Coordinates of C-alpha atoms in Angstrom, one line a residue:
M1 CA -4.1 -16.6 7.8
G2 CA -1.3 -16.6 10.3
R3 CA -0.1 -14.0 12.7
D4 CA 3.0 -13.3 10.8
G5 CA 1.2 -12.5 7.5
I6 CA 1.7 -15.8 5.7
C7 CA -1.6 -16.9 4.2
A8 CA -2.1 -20.6 3.4
V9 CA -4.2 -19.9 0.4
T10 CA -4.3 -23.7 -0.5
D11 CA -2.6 -26.9 1.1
R12 CA 0.5 -26.1 -1.0
Y13 CA 0.4 -22.4 -1.9
F14 CA 1.5 -19.8 0.7
T15 CA 1.7 -16.0 0.3
K16 CA 2.9 -12.6 1.9
Q17 CA 1.9 -9.3 1.2
I18 CA 3.6 -5.8 1.3
Q19 CA 2.2 -2.4 1.1
F20 CA 4.2 0.3 -1.0
F21 CA 3.7 3.9 -1.3
D22 CA 4.1 6.3 -4.3
I23 CA 7.1 8.2 -5.6
N24 CA 7.1 11.0 -8.1
Y25 CA 7.1 9.4 -11.6
Q26 CA 4.6 11.1 -13.9
L27 CA 5.9 14.6 -12.9
S28 CA 9.7 13.7 -13.2
Q29 CA 12.0 14.7 -16.1
N30 CA 12.6 12.0 -18.8
E31 CA 16.0 11.2 -17.4
D32 CA 14.6 10.5 -14.1
K33 CA 11.6 8.5 -15.5
N34 CA 14.0 6.2 -17.5
L35 CA 16.1 5.6 -14.5
I36 CA 12.9 4.6 -12.4
F37 CA 11.7 2.4 -15.4
E38 CA 15.1 0.6 -15.6
N39 CA 15.2 0.0 -11.9
Y40 CA 11.7 -1.2 -12.2
C41 CA 12.5 -3.7 -14.9
D42 CA 15.3 -5.0 -12.7
F43 CA 12.7 -5.4 -9.8
L44 CA 10.5 -7.5 -12.2
N45 CA 13.3 -9.5 -13.4
Y46 CA 14.1 -10.6 -9.8
F47 CA 11.0 -13.0 -9.7
D48 CA 11.7 -16.4 -11.2
S49 CA 9.1 -18.8 -12.5
S50 CA 8.7 -20.4 -9.1
I51 CA 7.2 -17.1 -7.6
R52 CA 3.7 -15.8 -8.4
V53 CA 3.4 -11.9 -8.1
Q54 CA 0.1 -10.0 -7.8
L55 CA 0.1 -6.2 -7.7
S56 CA -3.2 -4.5 -6.3
F57 CA -4.3 -1.1 -6.5
L58 CA -7.3 -0.3 -4.4
N59 CA -9.5 2.9 -4.7
Q60 CA -11.8 2.5 -1.7
R61 CA -14.3 4.4 0.2
T62 CA -12.7 6.1 3.3
D63 CA -13.8 5.7 6.9
M64 CA -14.5 9.5 7.5
E65 CA -14.2 9.3 11.4
E66 CA -10.8 7.7 11.0
Y67 CA -9.7 10.0 8.4
Q68 CA -10.7 13.1 10.3
R69 CA -8.6 11.6 13.3
S70 CA -5.6 11.1 11.2
I71 CA -5.6 14.8 9.9
C72 CA -6.0 16.2 13.4
I73 CA -2.7 17.6 14.6
P74 CA -2.4 17.3 18.4
E75 CA -1.2 20.4 20.4
Q76 CA 2.2 20.7 22.1
I77 CA 3.9 22.7 24.7
D78 CA 5.3 25.2 22.5
A79 CA 4.5 28.5 20.5
Y80 CA 3.1 26.7 17.3
N81 CA -0.3 25.6 18.3
G82 CA -2.0 28.3 16.4
I83 CA -0.4 27.1 13.2
R84 CA -1.2 23.4 14.0
E85 CA -4.8 24.5 14.3
E86 CA -5.0 26.5 11.3
Y87 CA -3.4 23.8 9.1
S88 CA -5.6 21.2 10.6
D89 CA -8.7 23.5 9.9
M90 CA -7.4 23.8 6.4
L91 CA -7.2 20.1 5.9
K92 CA -10.7 19.6 7.4
G93 CA -12.0 22.2 5.0
Q94 CA -10.4 20.4 1.9
L95 CA -11.9 17.3 3.2
A96 CA -15.3 18.7 3.5
K97 CA -15.4 20.2 -0.2
G98 CA -12.9 18.1 -1.7
N99 CA -12.6 14.6 -3.1
N100 CA -15.3 11.9 -2.7
G101 CA -13.7 10.4 0.1
L102 CA -11.5 7.7 -1.7
T103 CA -8.3 6.2 -0.2
K104 CA -5.7 5.0 -2.7
T105 CA -3.4 2.0 -1.7
K106 CA -1.0 -0.2 -3.3
Y107 CA 0.1 -3.8 -2.6
I108 CA 2.4 -6.4 -3.9
T109 CA 1.5 -10.1 -3.0
F110 CA 3.9 -12.9 -3.7
G111 CA 3.7 -16.7 -3.2
V112 CA 5.5 -19.9 -3.6
E113 CA 4.4 -23.6 -3.5
A114 CA 5.7 -25.8 -0.8
D115 CA 4.8 -29.0 0.9
S116 CA 4.3 -27.3 4.3
L117 CA 4.2 -24.0 6.0
K118 CA 7.6 -24.9 7.7
E119 CA 9.3 -25.2 4.3
A120 CA 7.7 -22.0 2.8
K121 CA 8.3 -19.6 5.6
P122 CA 12.1 -19.2 5.2
R123 CA 11.8 -18.9 1.3
L124 CA 9.0 -16.3 1.7
E125 CA 10.9 -14.3 4.3
R126 CA 14.0 -14.2 1.9
I127 CA 11.9 -13.0 -1.0
E128 CA 10.4 -10.3 1.3
A129 CA 13.7 -9.0 2.4
D130 CA 14.8 -8.9 -1.4
V131 CA 11.5 -7.0 -2.6
L132 CA 11.8 -4.5 0.4
A133 CA 15.5 -4.0 -0.7
N134 CA 14.4 -3.4 -4.4
F135 CA 11.8 -1.0 -3.2
K136 CA 14.5 1.0 -1.4
T137 CA 16.6 1.1 -4.5
L138 CA 13.7 2.6 -6.2
G139 CA 13.3 5.1 -3.4
V140 CA 9.8 3.5 -2.6
R141 CA 8.7 3.4 1.2
A142 CA 7.3 0.0 1.8
H143 CA 6.5 -2.3 4.9
S144 CA 5.2 -5.8 5.3
L145 CA 1.8 -6.6 6.6
N146 CA 1.1 -9.0 9.3
G147 CA -1.8 -11.2 9.5
Y148 CA -4.2 -8.7 11.2
E149 CA -3.3 -6.0 8.7
R150 CA -4.0 -8.4 5.7
L151 CA -7.2 -9.5 7.2
A152 CA -8.2 -5.8 7.6
V153 CA -7.5 -5.2 3.8
L154 CA -9.9 -8.1 2.9
H155 CA -12.3 -7.0 5.3
K156 CA -12.5 -3.6 3.6
M157 CA -12.8 -5.3 0.1
F158 CA -15.7 -7.5 1.4
H159 CA -17.4 -4.5 3.0
P160 CA -17.1 -1.8 0.3
A161 CA -20.2 0.4 1.2
D162 CA -21.2 -0.3 4.9
N163 CA -19.3 1.2 8.0
Q164 CA -18.9 -2.0 9.7
K165 CA -15.7 -2.0 11.8
F166 CA -13.2 -4.6 11.5
R167 CA -13.2 -6.4 15.0
F168 CA -10.8 -9.3 15.4
A169 CA -8.5 -10.8 17.9
W170 CA -6.5 -14.0 17.5
D171 CA -7.7 -15.1 20.8
A172 CA -11.2 -15.2 19.3
I173 CA -10.4 -18.0 17.0
Y174 CA -9.7 -20.3 19.7
K175 CA -12.7 -19.2 21.9
T176 CA -15.3 -19.3 19.1
G177 CA -14.1 -22.1 17.0
L178 CA -14.3 -19.8 13.9
S179 CA -11.5 -19.3 11.3
S180 CA -10.1 -16.0 10.2
K181 CA -12.4 -16.1 7.2
D182 CA -15.5 -15.8 9.4
F183 CA -14.3 -12.4 10.6
I184 CA -14.0 -11.0 7.2
A185 CA -16.9 -12.4 5.3
P186 CA -19.6 -10.2 4.0
D187 CA -23.5 -10.5 4.8
S188 CA -24.0 -12.1 1.4
F189 CA -22.7 -12.9 -2.0
T190 CA -24.9 -13.0 -5.1
F191 CA -23.8 -14.2 -8.4
K192 CA -27.2 -14.6 -10.2
N193 CA -26.1 -12.4 -13.1
G194 CA -23.4 -13.6 -15.4
R195 CA -22.2 -9.9 -15.8
M196 CA -22.2 -8.5 -12.3
F197 CA -22.5 -9.7 -8.7
Q198 CA -23.5 -8.3 -5.4
I199 CA -21.4 -8.1 -2.1
G200 CA -24.2 -7.3 0.5
R201 CA -26.1 -4.2 -1.0
T202 CA -23.0 -3.2 -3.3
Y203 CA -23.0 -3.9 -6.8
G204 CA -20.0 -5.1 -8.6
A205 CA -18.6 -6.1 -12.2
M206 CA -15.2 -7.7 -13.0
S207 CA -13.6 -7.0 -16.4
F208 CA -10.2 -8.0 -17.9
L209 CA -8.0 -5.8 -20.1
Q210 CA -7.7 -7.1 -23.7
I211 CA -4.3 -5.6 -24.7
L212 CA -4.5 -4.9 -28.6
A213 CA -2.2 -2.0 -28.9
P214 CA 1.2 -2.6 -30.7
E215 CA 2.8 -0.3 -28.2
L216 CA 1.8 0.6 -24.6
T217 CA 2.1 3.8 -22.7
D218 CA 3.2 4.3 -19.1
R219 CA 0.1 6.7 -18.7
M220 CA -2.6 3.9 -19.1
L221 CA -2.5 2.5 -15.5
A222 CA -2.1 6.1 -14.0
D223 CA -5.2 7.1 -15.8
F224 CA -7.0 3.9 -14.4
L225 CA -5.9 4.8 -11.0
D226 CA -6.9 8.6 -11.3
L227 CA -10.5 7.6 -11.7
E228 CA -12.7 8.9 -8.7
S229 CA -14.7 5.7 -8.2
S230 CA -14.5 2.8 -6.1
M231 CA -12.3 0.1 -7.9
V232 CA -9.5 -2.4 -7.8
V233 CA -7.0 -3.0 -10.4
T234 CA -5.1 -6.1 -10.3
L235 CA -2.0 -7.3 -12.2
H236 CA -1.2 -11.1 -12.0
I237 CA 2.5 -11.4 -13.3
Q238 CA 4.0 -14.9 -13.8
S239 CA 7.6 -15.3 -15.0
I240 CA 8.4 -18.0 -17.6
D241 CA 11.6 -20.0 -17.3
Q242 CA 14.2 -18.3 -19.5
S243 CA 15.3 -21.3 -21.4
A244 CA 11.7 -22.5 -21.9
A245 CA 10.8 -19.1 -23.3
I246 CA 13.7 -19.1 -25.8
K247 CA 12.8 -22.7 -26.9
N248 CA 9.2 -21.5 -27.4
V249 CA 10.2 -18.7 -29.6
K250 CA 12.5 -20.8 -31.6
R251 CA 9.8 -23.3 -32.1
K252 CA 7.4 -20.7 -33.5
I253 CA 10.1 -19.2 -35.7
T254 CA 10.5 -22.7 -37.1
D255 CA 6.8 -23.0 -37.7
L256 CA 6.7 -19.7 -39.4
Q257 CA 9.7 -20.8 -41.7
K258 CA 8.0 -24.0 -42.8
M259 CA 4.8 -21.9 -43.6
T260 CA 7.0 -19.6 -45.5
I261 CA 8.4 -22.5 -47.6
E262 CA 4.9 -23.8 -48.2
E263 CA 3.7 -20.6 -49.4
Q264 CA 6.8 -20.3 -51.7
K265 CA 6.4 -23.7 -53.2
K266 CA 2.8 -22.8 -53.9
A267 CA 4.0 -19.6 -55.6
V268 CA 6.3 -21.5 -57.9
R269 CA 3.7 -23.9 -58.8
S270 CA 1.2 -21.0 -59.7
G271 CA 3.9 -19.3 -61.7
Y272 CA 4.4 -16.2 -59.8
D273 CA 7.4 -14.5 -57.7
M274 CA 8.3 -16.9 -54.9
D275 CA 9.4 -13.8 -52.8
I276 CA 5.6 -12.8 -52.5
I277 CA 4.4 -14.2 -49.3
P278 CA 1.4 -13.2 -47.2
S279 CA 2.2 -10.1 -45.3
D280 CA 1.0 -11.7 -41.9
L281 CA 3.8 -14.3 -42.4
A282 CA 6.5 -11.6 -43.0
T283 CA 5.3 -9.5 -40.1
Y284 CA 5.2 -12.4 -37.5
G285 CA 8.6 -13.7 -38.7
A286 CA 10.1 -10.2 -38.2
E287 CA 8.6 -9.9 -34.7
A288 CA 9.5 -13.4 -33.6
K289 CA 13.2 -12.8 -34.5
T290 CA 13.2 -9.5 -32.7
L291 CA 11.8 -11.0 -29.6
L292 CA 14.3 -13.9 -29.7
E293 CA 17.2 -11.2 -30.0
D294 CA 15.7 -9.4 -27.1
L295 CA 15.6 -12.6 -24.9
Q296 CA 19.2 -13.6 -25.9
S297 CA 21.1 -10.4 -25.9
R298 CA 19.2 -7.9 -23.9
N299 CA 18.0 -8.1 -20.1
E300 CA 14.6 -9.1 -21.1
R301 CA 12.5 -12.1 -19.6
M302 CA 9.1 -13.4 -20.6
F303 CA 6.1 -13.0 -18.3
L304 CA 2.4 -14.0 -18.4
V305 CA 0.3 -11.0 -17.5
T306 CA -3.4 -10.9 -16.6
M307 CA -4.9 -7.5 -15.8
L308 CA -8.3 -7.4 -13.9
V309 CA -10.5 -4.4 -13.1
M310 CA -13.3 -4.6 -10.5
N311 CA -15.8 -1.7 -10.4
T312 CA -18.2 -1.4 -7.4
A313 CA -21.1 1.0 -6.9
E314 CA -24.3 1.4 -4.8
T315 CA -26.6 1.0 -7.7
R316 CA -26.6 -0.8 -11.0
Q317 CA -26.8 2.5 -13.0
K318 CA -23.7 3.9 -11.3
L319 CA -21.9 0.6 -11.8
E320 CA -22.6 0.7 -15.5
N321 CA -21.4 4.3 -15.7
N322 CA -18.1 3.4 -13.9
V323 CA -17.5 0.5 -16.1
F324 CA -18.3 2.7 -19.1
Q325 CA -15.7 5.2 -17.8
A326 CA -13.1 2.6 -17.3
A327 CA -13.6 1.1 -20.6
G328 CA -13.1 4.6 -22.2
I329 CA -9.7 4.7 -20.7
A330 CA -8.7 1.3 -22.3
Q331 CA -10.3 2.5 -25.7
K332 CA -8.1 5.5 -25.5
Y333 CA -4.9 3.4 -25.5
N334 CA -6.2 1.2 -28.2
C335 CA -7.1 -1.8 -25.8
A336 CA -10.5 -3.2 -24.7
L337 CA -12.0 -3.8 -21.4
R338 CA -14.1 -7.0 -21.6
R339 CA -16.5 -8.1 -19.0
L340 CA -15.8 -11.6 -17.5
D341 CA -19.1 -13.2 -18.7
Y342 CA -20.1 -16.0 -16.1
Q343 CA -16.8 -15.6 -14.6
Q344 CA -17.6 -13.1 -12.1
E345 CA -16.9 -15.1 -8.9
Q346 CA -13.6 -16.3 -10.3
G347 CA -12.7 -12.7 -11.1
L348 CA -13.6 -11.4 -7.7
M349 CA -11.5 -14.1 -6.0
S350 CA -8.6 -13.3 -8.4
S351 CA -8.9 -9.5 -7.4
L352 CA -8.3 -10.3 -3.7
P353 CA -4.8 -9.6 -2.6
L354 CA -4.1 -13.4 -2.0
G355 CA -1.7 -13.9 -5.0
L356 CA -4.1 -16.6 -6.7
N357 CA -5.3 -16.0 -10.2
Q358 CA -8.3 -18.1 -11.2
I359 CA -8.5 -16.3 -14.6
A360 CA -6.8 -18.1 -17.5
I361 CA -6.7 -15.1 -19.9
Q362 CA -3.1 -14.3 -20.1
R363 CA -0.8 -12.2 -22.5
G364 CA 2.7 -12.9 -22.9
L365 CA 4.8 -9.8 -22.4
T366 CA 8.7 -8.9 -22.3
T367 CA 10.0 -7.4 -19.1
S368 CA 10.0 -3.9 -20.7
S369 CA 6.4 -4.4 -22.0
T370 CA 5.3 -5.5 -18.4
A371 CA 7.2 -2.7 -16.7
I372 CA 5.3 -0.2 -18.8
F373 CA 2.3 -0.6 -16.3
V374 CA 4.5 1.5 -14.0
P375 CA 2.7 1.4 -10.6
F376 CA 4.0 4.8 -9.5
T377 CA 2.1 8.0 -10.4
T378 CA 2.7 11.2 -8.1
Q379 CA 3.6 11.2 -4.4
V380 CA 1.3 13.3 -2.2
R381 CA 2.7 14.8 0.9
P382 CA 0.8 16.8 3.5

């Protein structure tokens, strides 16, 4: 990890990270929703096939001392200190009886391959400027994370239950001979069981979303994020080159037509109407032609999408309950949340906001189908 926030994930892969905040989407009128959705589609279309993108949504335990300090309003030399004190007491009262101490944050991580850091840096900075400009168009507040802030996010993910403070200084790397990884590493990792893992004393489980529904809704991601349990939802998005995507769809259409001709020949030989072909062939043929038309005549691109869900809890029983609750939401939208059997370690590494996907389970979606996972819900203001 570098001071400027550029992380050398591998020898040839470098990433940067931006934190973005919420806007009112779910509460907006349909016209406003459509406008936000169209702008978000343009935002996704910006990323070409050379850029890997990861959206991370973290529901994590709050450091209560830090949270109490953040809602404490300092006094000033004017006549409004009574109001400040009353408002601060109200916030503290809500904190005492309110939620279970969860903080919800959103990040986008993007990365490029290059021969060296020197080559990657100007490209990443240009992408960063464009992403921030696109967020501004959407009306979304966003800021880049430096190296210290990125390490703090990773430290919090690796210490989900304990109250261990993140203590790190760049000088310490040179003085101790340690790397930045040593300052964020947990006490222990355990991957004995193929269906769960342990970070220190915290149990965790990795699952992936199997998209079975013919149509998706913009409520699904929002419902996942509304769960009041510790979890991380990750979307890995990889754009496919437009000409390669069109060629691939055309090839599929040709294969379907060839299969249709074979079925028609078989029908003639058997003495029944050649227009009667298997329903699957007719359905897939129509869908492939619609997809080709979208790619050629509409502002649509093809993306490979992997959606991962990481649940954590203090006990195995709580973990299973959290996973069951998340699976219920997936089922509600005609999808399935499948456990990553014997891929828990790869799933955990893919959930870290480093922009590296180690899970080869991908679903091809168009721009509008990918954008249906709108990362905005409701803006909360004090």
